[in-house]
Structure formats: structure tokens, C-alpha cells
Coordinates of C-alpha atoms and ligand atoms in Angstrom, one line a residue:
X1 CA -10.4 -6.3 52.1
X2 CA -12.3 -9.4 53.4
X3 CA -9.0 -10.8 54.8
X4 CA -8.3 -7.5 56.8
X5 CA -11.9 -7.5 58.2
X6 CA -11.5 -11.1 59.4
X7 CA -8.2 -10.3 61.2
X8 CA -9.7 -7.1 62.8
X9 CA -12.8 -9.0 64.1
X10 CA -10.6 -11.9 65.5
X11 CA -8.2 -9.4 67.3
X12 CA -11.3 -7.5 68.6
X13 CA -12.7 -10.7 70.2
X14 CA -9.3 -11.7 71.7
X15 CA -8.9 -8.2 73.2
X16 CA -12.5 -8.2 74.5
X17 CA -11.9 -11.6 76.2
X18 CA -8.7 -10.4 77.9
X19 CA -10.5 -7.3 79.0
X20 CA -13.3 -9.3 80.6
X21 CA -10.9 -11.7 82.2
X22 CA -8.9 -8.8 83.8
X23 CA -12.2 -7.1 85.0
X24 CA -13.6 -10.3 86.5
X25 CA -10.2 -11.1 88.1
X26 CA -11.1 -8.9 91.1
X27 CA -14.7 -10.2 91.4
X28 CA -14.4 -14.0 91.0
X29 CA -12.9 -16.8 93.1
X30 CA -9.8 -18.6 91.7
X31 CA -11.9 -21.7 90.5
X32 CA -14.4 -19.4 88.8
X33 CA -11.6 -17.5 87.2
X34 CA -10.1 -20.6 85.7
X35 CA -13.5 -21.8 84.4
X36 CA -14.1 -18.4 83.0
X37 CA -10.8 -18.2 81.2
X38 CA -11.3 -21.6 79.7
X39 CA -14.8 -20.5 78.6
X40 CA -13.4 -17.4 76.9
X41 CA -10.6 -19.4 75.3
X42 CA -13.0 -21.9 73.9
X43 CA -15.2 -19.1 72.5
X44 CA -12.2 -17.4 70.9
X45 CA -11.2 -20.7 69.3
X46 CA -14.7 -21.4 68.0
X47 CA -15.0 -17.9 66.5
X48 CA -11.5 -18.0 65.0
X49 CA -12.1 -21.5 63.6
X50 CA -15.4 -20.4 62.0
X51 CA -13.8 -17.3 60.5
X52 CA -10.8 -19.3 59.3
X53 CA -13.1 -21.9 57.7
X54 CA -15.2 -19.2 56.0
X55 CA -12.0 -17.6 54.7
X56 CA -10.6 -20.9 53.5
X57 CA -13.9 -21.7 51.8
X58 CA -14.3 -18.5 49.9
X59 CA -10.6 -17.9 49.1
X60 CA -9.3 -21.4 48.6
X61 CA -11.9 -24.1 48.4
X62 CA -14.4 -22.5 46.0
X63 CA -11.7 -21.1 43.6
X64 CA -10.0 -24.6 43.7
X65 CA -13.3 -26.3 43.0
X66 CA -14.0 -23.9 40.1
X67 CA -10.4 -24.4 38.8
X68 CA -10.8 -28.2 39.0
X69 CA -14.2 -28.0 37.2
X70 CA -12.6 -25.8 34.5
X71 CA -9.6 -28.2 34.1
X72 CA -11.9 -31.2 33.6
X73 CA -14.1 -29.3 31.1
X74 CA -11.1 -28.2 29.1
X75 CA -9.6 -31.7 29.3
X76 CA -12.9 -33.1 27.9
X77 CA -12.7 -30.6 25.0
X78 CA -15.2 -28.0 26.2
X79 CA -13.2 -24.8 25.5
X80 CA -16.3 -22.6 26.0
X81 CA -16.4 -23.1 29.8
X82 CA -15.6 -19.8 31.4
X83 CA -13.6 -19.9 34.7
X84 CA -15.4 -17.2 36.7
X85 CA -13.3 -15.8 39.6
X86 CA -12.5 -12.4 40.8
X87 CA -9.9 -12.8 43.6
X88 CA -6.6 -11.0 43.1
X89 CA -4.4 -13.3 45.3
X90 CA -1.9 -16.0 44.2
X91 CA -4.7 -18.5 43.5
X92 CA -6.6 -15.8 41.6
X93 CA -3.5 -15.4 39.4
X94 CA -3.3 -19.1 38.7
X95 CA -7.0 -19.2 37.8
X96 CA -6.5 -16.2 35.5
X97 CA -3.5 -17.9 33.9
X98 CA -5.6 -21.0 33.2
X99 CA -8.4 -18.8 31.8
X100 CA -5.9 -17.1 29.5
X101 CA -4.7 -20.5 28.4
X102 CA -8.3 -21.6 27.7
X103 CA -9.0 -18.5 25.6
X104 CA -5.8 -19.1 23.5
X105 CA -6.7 -22.7 22.9
X106 CA -10.2 -21.7 21.9
X107 CA -8.8 -19.1 19.4
X108 CA -6.5 -21.7 18.0
X109 CA -9.3 -24.2 17.6
X110 CA -11.6 -21.6 15.9
X111 CA -8.9 -20.5 13.4
X112 CA -8.1 -24.1 12.7
X113 CA -11.7 -25.0 12.0
X114 CA -12.1 -21.9 9.8
X115 CA -9.0 -23.0 7.9
X116 CA -10.5 -26.5 7.5
X117 CA -13.8 -25.0 6.3
X118 CA -11.9 -22.8 3.8
X119 CA -9.9 -25.8 2.5
X120 CA -13.0 -27.8 1.9
X121 CA -14.6 -24.9 0.2
X122 CA -11.4 -24.5 -1.9
X123 CA -11.5 -28.1 -3.0
X124 CA -15.1 -27.7 -3.9
X125 CA -14.4 -24.5 -5.9
X126 CA -11.4 -26.0 -7.7
X127 CA -13.3 -29.1 -8.6
X128 CA -16.1 -27.1 -10.0
X129 CA -13.9 -24.6 -11.8
X130 CA -11.8 -27.4 -13.4
X131 CA -14.9 -29.6 -14.3
X132 CA -16.5 -26.9 -16.4
X133 CA -13.7 -26.5 -19.0
X134 CA -13.0 -30.3 -18.9
X135 CA -16.6 -31.1 -19.8
X136 CA -16.4 -28.6 -22.7
X137 CA -13.1 -30.0 -23.9
X138 CA -14.5 -33.6 -23.8
X139 CA -17.6 -32.5 -25.6
X140 CA -15.7 -30.8 -28.5
X141 CA -13.2 -33.6 -28.7
X142 CA -16.0 -36.1 -29.0
X143 CA -17.6 -34.0 -31.7
X144 CA -14.4 -34.2 -33.7
X145 CA -14.0 -38.0 -33.1
X146 CA -17.6 -38.7 -34.0
X147 CA -17.2 -37.0 -37.3
X148 CA -19.7 -34.3 -36.5
X149 CA -17.2 -31.7 -37.7
X150 CA -17.0 -31.8 -41.4
X151 CA -15.7 -28.5 -42.7
X152 CA -12.2 -27.0 -42.0
X153 CA -14.0 -23.9 -40.5
X154 CA -15.9 -26.0 -38.0
X155 CA -12.8 -28.0 -37.2
X156 CA -10.9 -24.8 -36.5
X157 CA -13.7 -23.5 -34.3
X158 CA -13.8 -26.8 -32.3
X159 CA -10.0 -26.9 -31.9
X160 CA -9.8 -23.2 -30.9
X161 CA -12.5 -23.7 -28.2
X162 CA -10.6 -26.7 -26.9
X163 CA -7.4 -24.5 -26.8
X164 CA -9.2 -21.7 -25.0
X165 CA -10.7 -24.0 -22.4
X166 CA -7.3 -25.6 -21.8
X167 CA -5.9 -22.1 -21.5
X168 CA -8.6 -21.2 -18.8
X169 CA -7.6 -24.3 -16.9
X170 CA -3.9 -23.5 -17.1
X171 CA -4.6 -19.9 -15.9
X172 CA -6.6 -21.2 -12.9
X173 CA -3.9 -23.6 -11.9
X174 CA -1.3 -20.9 -12.2
X175 CA -3.3 -18.6 -10.0
X176 CA -3.8 -21.3 -7.4
X177 CA -0.1 -22.2 -7.4
X178 CA 0.7 -18.5 -7.0
X179 CA -1.9 -18.0 -4.3
X180 CA -0.5 -21.0 -2.3
X181 CA 3.0 -19.6 -2.5
X182 CA 2.1 -16.1 -1.5
X183 CA -0.2 -17.2 1.3
X184 CA 2.5 -19.3 2.8
X185 CA 5.1 -16.6 2.4
X186 CA 7.1 -18.6 -0.2
X187 CA 7.4 -15.6 -2.6
X188 CA 10.6 -13.8 -1.7
X189 CA 9.9 -10.1 -2.3
X190 CA 12.6 -8.1 -4.0
X191 CA 11.9 -4.8 -2.2
X192 CA 13.8 -1.8 -3.6
X193 CA 13.4 2.0 -3.9
X194 CA 10.9 2.7 -6.6
X195 CA 9.7 5.9 -8.2
X196 CA 5.9 5.6 -8.1
X197 CA 5.7 8.0 -11.1
X198 CA 8.0 5.7 -13.2
X199 CA 6.1 2.6 -12.1
X200 CA 2.8 4.3 -13.0
X201 CA 3.8 5.2 -16.5
X202 CA 5.2 1.7 -17.1
X203 CA 1.8 0.3 -16.1
X204 CA 0.0 2.9 -18.3
X205 CA 2.1 1.8 -21.3
X206 CA 1.6 -1.9 -20.5
X207 CA -2.1 -1.9 -20.1
X208 CA -2.9 1.0 -22.3
X209 CA -2.3 -0.7 -25.7
X210 CA -4.1 -3.9 -24.6
X211 CA -7.2 -2.0 -23.4
X212 CA -7.4 0.1 -26.6
X213 CA -7.2 -3.1 -28.6
X214 CA -10.2 -4.3 -26.7
X215 CA -12.1 -1.1 -27.6
X216 CA -12.0 0.3 -24.1
X217 CA -11.5 4.1 -23.6
X218 CA -8.4 4.4 -21.4
X219 CA -7.3 7.5 -19.6
X220 CA -4.7 8.3 -16.9
X221 CA -4.0 11.1 -14.4
X222 CA -1.0 11.7 -12.2
X223 CA 0.0 14.5 -9.7
X224 CA 2.9 12.9 -7.7
X225 CA 6.3 14.5 -7.4
X226 CA 9.1 12.8 -9.4
X227 CA 11.2 12.8 -6.3
X228 CA 8.8 10.7 -4.2
X229 CA 9.9 7.1 -3.6
X230 CA 8.2 4.0 -2.2
X231 CA 9.7 0.7 -1.2
X232 CA 8.2 -1.9 -3.4
X233 CA 8.6 -5.1 -5.4
X234 CA 7.7 -3.8 -8.9
X235 CA 6.9 -7.2 -10.3
X236 CA 4.4 -8.0 -7.5
X237 CA 3.0 -4.5 -7.6
X238 CA 2.4 -4.8 -11.3
X239 CA 0.5 -8.0 -10.6
X240 CA -1.9 -6.0 -8.3
X241 CA -2.5 -3.5 -11.1
X242 CA -3.0 -6.2 -13.7
X243 CA -5.4 -8.2 -11.5
X244 CA -7.5 -5.0 -10.9
X245 CA -7.4 -4.0 -14.6
X246 CA -8.3 -7.5 -15.8
X247 CA -11.3 -7.5 -13.5
X248 CA -12.3 -4.1 -14.8
X249 CA -12.3 -5.6 -18.3
X250 CA -14.0 -8.9 -17.2
X251 CA -16.9 -7.2 -15.5
X252 CA -17.4 -4.5 -18.1
X253 CA -21.0 -4.3 -19.4
X254 CA -21.1 -1.0 -21.1
X255 CA -20.1 0.4 -24.5
X256 CA -17.9 2.2 -24.6
X257 CA -16.2 0.7 -21.6
X258 CA -14.0 3.3 -19.7
X259 CA -11.1 2.6 -17.4
X260 CA -9.1 5.4 -15.8
X261 CA -5.9 4.9 -13.8
X262 CA -4.7 7.6 -11.4
X263 CA -1.7 8.2 -9.3
X264 CA -2.4 10.8 -6.6
X265 CA -0.5 12.5 -3.8
X266 CA -2.1 11.7 -0.5
X267 CA 0.2 13.4 2.1
X268 CA 2.5 10.7 3.5
X269 CA 1.2 8.2 1.0
X270 CA 0.8 7.8 -2.8
X271 CA -2.6 6.6 -3.9
X272 CA -3.4 4.4 -6.9
X273 CA -6.9 4.5 -8.2
X274 CA -8.4 2.3 -11.0
X275 CA -11.8 3.3 -11.9
X276 CA -14.2 1.5 -14.4
X277 CA -17.7 2.0 -15.6
X278 CA -18.5 -1.7 -15.4
X279 CA -21.3 -3.5 -13.8
X280 CA -20.4 -2.4 -10.3
X281 CA -20.6 -4.4 -7.0
X282 CA -23.6 -4.7 -4.6
X283 CA -23.0 -3.0 -1.3
X284 CA -23.6 -6.4 0.5
X285 CA -20.8 -8.0 -1.5
X286 CA -18.3 -5.1 -1.3
X287 CA -16.8 -6.0 2.2
X288 CA -16.1 -9.6 1.0
X289 CA -14.6 -9.2 -2.4
X290 CA -11.0 -9.3 -1.1
X291 CA -11.7 -12.6 0.7
X292 CA -10.1 -15.6 -1.1
X293 CA -12.5 -17.4 -3.4
X294 CA -15.2 -14.9 -2.9
X295 CA -17.2 -14.2 -6.1
X296 CA -20.4 -12.2 -6.3
X297 CA -21.6 -14.7 -8.8
X298 CA -22.2 -17.5 -6.3
X299 CA -23.5 -19.9 -8.9
X300 CA -19.9 -20.1 -10.3
X301 CA -21.6 -20.8 -13.7
X302 CA -20.7 -17.6 -15.4
X303 CA -18.4 -17.5 -18.4
X304 CA -16.2 -14.8 -16.9
X305 CA -13.6 -17.3 -15.9
X306 CA -13.2 -15.8 -12.5
X307 CA -11.8 -17.9 -9.6
X308 CA -12.2 -15.5 -6.8
X309 CA -8.5 -15.4 -6.1
X310 CA -7.3 -12.2 -8.0
X311 CA -8.3 -9.7 -5.3
X312 CA -7.1 -11.8 -2.4
X313 CA -3.7 -11.9 -4.1
X314 CA -3.8 -8.1 -4.6
X315 CA -4.7 -7.6 -0.9
X316 CA -1.9 -9.9 0.3
X317 CA 0.7 -8.1 -1.8
X318 CA -0.4 -4.6 -0.8
X319 CA -0.5 -5.6 2.9
X320 CA 3.0 -7.2 2.6
X321 CA 4.1 -3.8 1.3
X322 CA 2.6 -2.2 4.5
X323 CA -0.1 -0.5 2.4
X324 CA -3.9 -0.7 2.3
X325 CA -6.4 -1.7 -0.4
X326 CA -10.1 -1.2 -0.7
X327 CA -12.9 -0.6 -3.2
X328 CA -15.8 1.8 -3.7
X329 CA -18.6 0.8 -6.0
X330 CA -22.2 1.4 -7.1
X331 CA -24.1 -1.5 -8.7
X332 CA -24.9 -0.7 -12.3
X333 CA -22.6 2.4 -12.4
X334 CA -19.0 1.2 -11.9
X335 CA -16.2 0.5 -9.4
X336 CA -13.0 2.2 -8.1
X337 CA -10.2 0.1 -6.6
X338 CA -7.8 2.1 -4.4
X339 CA -4.5 1.2 -2.8
X340 CA -2.1 3.4 -0.9
X341 CA 1.6 3.0 -0.2
X342 CA 3.6 5.0 2.3
X343 CA 6.2 7.3 0.9
X344 CA 9.8 6.5 1.8
X345 CA 11.4 9.1 4.1
X346 CA 15.2 9.5 3.9
X347 CA 15.3 9.3 7.7
X348 CA 14.1 5.7 7.5
X349 CA 17.4 4.8 5.9
X350 CA 19.4 6.6 8.6
X351 CA 17.4 4.9 11.3
X352 CA 18.4 1.4 10.0
Ligands
ADP401 P1 -12.4 -13.3 -9.9 O1 -11.3 -14.2 -10.4 O2 -13.7 -14.0 -9.7 O3 -12.6 -12.1 -10.7 P2 -11.4 -11.6 -7.8 O4 -10.9 -11.9 -6.5 O5 -10.6 -10.9 -8.8 O6 -12.0 -13.0 -8.4 O7 -12.7 -10.7 -7.6 C1 -13.7 -11.2 -6.7 C2 -15.1 -10.8 -7.1 O8 -15.2 -9.3 -7.1 C3 -15.4 -11.1 -8.6 O9 -15.9 -12.4 -8.7 C4 -16.4 -10.1 -9.0 O10 -17.7 -10.5 -8.6 C5 -16.1 -8.9 -8.1 N1 -15.3 -7.8 -8.9 C6 -14.0 -7.6 -8.9 N2 -13.6 -6.6 -9.6 C7 -14.8 -6.1 -10.1 C8 -15.1 -5.0 -11.0 N3 -14.2 -4.2 -11.5 N4 -16.4 -4.8 -11.3 C9 -17.4 -5.6 -10.8 N5 -17.1 -6.6 -10.0 C10 -15.9 -6.9 -9.6

């Protein structure tokens, strides 16, 4: 727009000059005419030069200066410096390209520093979670060595505690190893066509006996067609159900504890629900419980043996299945964990 205006004004002045020259041609002497033409030419050159300079300044020099400033800021590591330009010519495109590059670099840097922060947090958490059982094992072993334990019953109690603590440590290490594998996509999924109803009843059978032996009232509901199919890795999906059910047991604070597993038809999806009447989760914690190493008990001193990994593993598995997982909960009342998986359509097979 500005460019066009500049050209129009310049052409206007040249035309005006020629018009005046032609008009004066009849009135002035030859010498005066030459002088007048020179004068007009000089005027036209001055005006054109001023306009050209202005155009160069606003369209080339200023953007170049801004681009140069931005390049040196980015080179010096300041990725927050915004290159502010609004022209849409070639130089504007170069500036926009550089600005896009800066934004990409900034995003990369931010995600890298978040990863570093998470890794530091992870090392801190692991150290703490391993230190607690190790301190206990040392304490009980010292007790035996110092001869504090005299009766066979006491001895059995001490050895059993050492065994349980070592078991906690092994579980934590297994979970960490599994998490690292799944987080870096080193778990090869064995996806296959699975009947959600069959999978559901296998789970019910698996967890049912275990829950009843723990004195928990266990119920199940199901309303999905036998013909429905999902594409899933049953072993990994069972891990999701186990992690959620284990949490329901771990955070159970009522007698009798109740856990209900449901498989529901949800249109194009099948929906798994695992409901408990445990201690529930505060609304402020609810959005974070699927983050890795997030625990509502921030002191990490409880005896629940939680590492904050179980739900992040569940989320990763469900998302790798193309599904969604979330939770609803009321502190003091209980929680429901829900995940959905898309039903397999025969046409998907034909499309492949
Ligand atoms: P953890 O190993 O600590 O249980 P998870 O990732 O499985 O780690 O769970 C994260 C946190 O979410 C837990 O520390 C706990 O505070 C909360 N949580 C998970 N499931 C339940 C539940 N059924 N009832 C109450 N709180 C729960």
C-alpha cells in the first residue's frame, strides 16, 4: 500500500513538472527555459531521493536492523526476544522465518529444562523411596546381630519385616524399570483384536479372589455386546486395571471397603470404570495424579509404599491404545477411575 502511494506521488510530481515546462515553453526565453528545466529536474530528483530513502528506511533498513538485533540476542542465548515486524514482502518473510526458528528453539529449551527438572526430582524421589526401606532393613538386621532378638517369634518377626522391606524395594525398582521402558517406547505392544467382555471377565476373576481375601466387597457390572471388539495388548491393559485396583486397595480407609468394576457401552467406545469408597482425592490434586511421580502425600513418608508411577504408566498405556483415561473423586467419599477405548469397526480392516 505504502509502496504504491510512493510511486503515485513520484509520478504525479514528474507529470506536474513536465506540464509546467510545456506551459512555460511559450512564455520564457530559451536561457530561462533551460534554467527552469534544470530546476524542475533537481526538484524531482530531490523528492524522489527523499521518498526512496524513506521507503528504504522503513522497508529495508529498520527490518534489517531489527533482524540483526534479534540474531545477536538469540546468538547470546536470549530466546525471549521477540522480533516485531509486520511487513509482508520478502524481507518480512525472512524475519517471520527467523521468528519461527526462535519460537521452536525456545520450546525445545523449555521442554529440555522441564525434563532436567523432572529427572532431578526423580533422582530425589528414588533416593528417598529406597532410603526408607534400607534404613528399616539395617535397623532390623542390627537388632538381630546385637542379640536383641531372643525368641524364635521375635526372630521371625524381624526377618519377615526385612523380607517385606526388600520386597518393597524390588517392586519400586521393577516399576521404575518398566516406566523407563514404556516412556522411551521400548515396550513392543502386541496389539490384537480383543473382546472387551472376555477381557473384563478375566480381570474380574483375577482381582475378585484377591480382593475378597482382603475383606473387600467386590462387585461387577457389564452391558457390552459380545460382538464388540477393541484393538489392544491384553497384558498391558491388565496392568492398567491392576494398577488402578491396587491403588483402590492401598488408599482404602473404610470398613467394609467396596470396589466395583464396570464395563459399559459408550457409543463408539467401551468404557471401563473402577469405583472405590476409599479416602478419595482432593479437587486440587485430581488434575495431577496422572503425572509421573505425583503423590498427594507430598511428605513421601506414608507407609502406603506408593511411588507415584502407577497412574502415569496407566495413562501412557491407554494413550498408546488411542484411548483416554481420567478420574472423578470426592475427598472422604471415594474415587472412580475411567478409561475408554474405541470399538473396532470392520471397515478399518478394509481400509488398511
Ligand atoms: P502411587 O504409587 O503413589 O500410588 P500412583 O501414580 O498410582 O502412585 O497414584 C498417584 C497418587 O494418586 C497416589 O499417590 C494417591 O495419592 C492418589 N491416588 C491414586 N489412586 C487413588 C485412590 N483410588 N484413592 C485415593 N487416592 C488415590
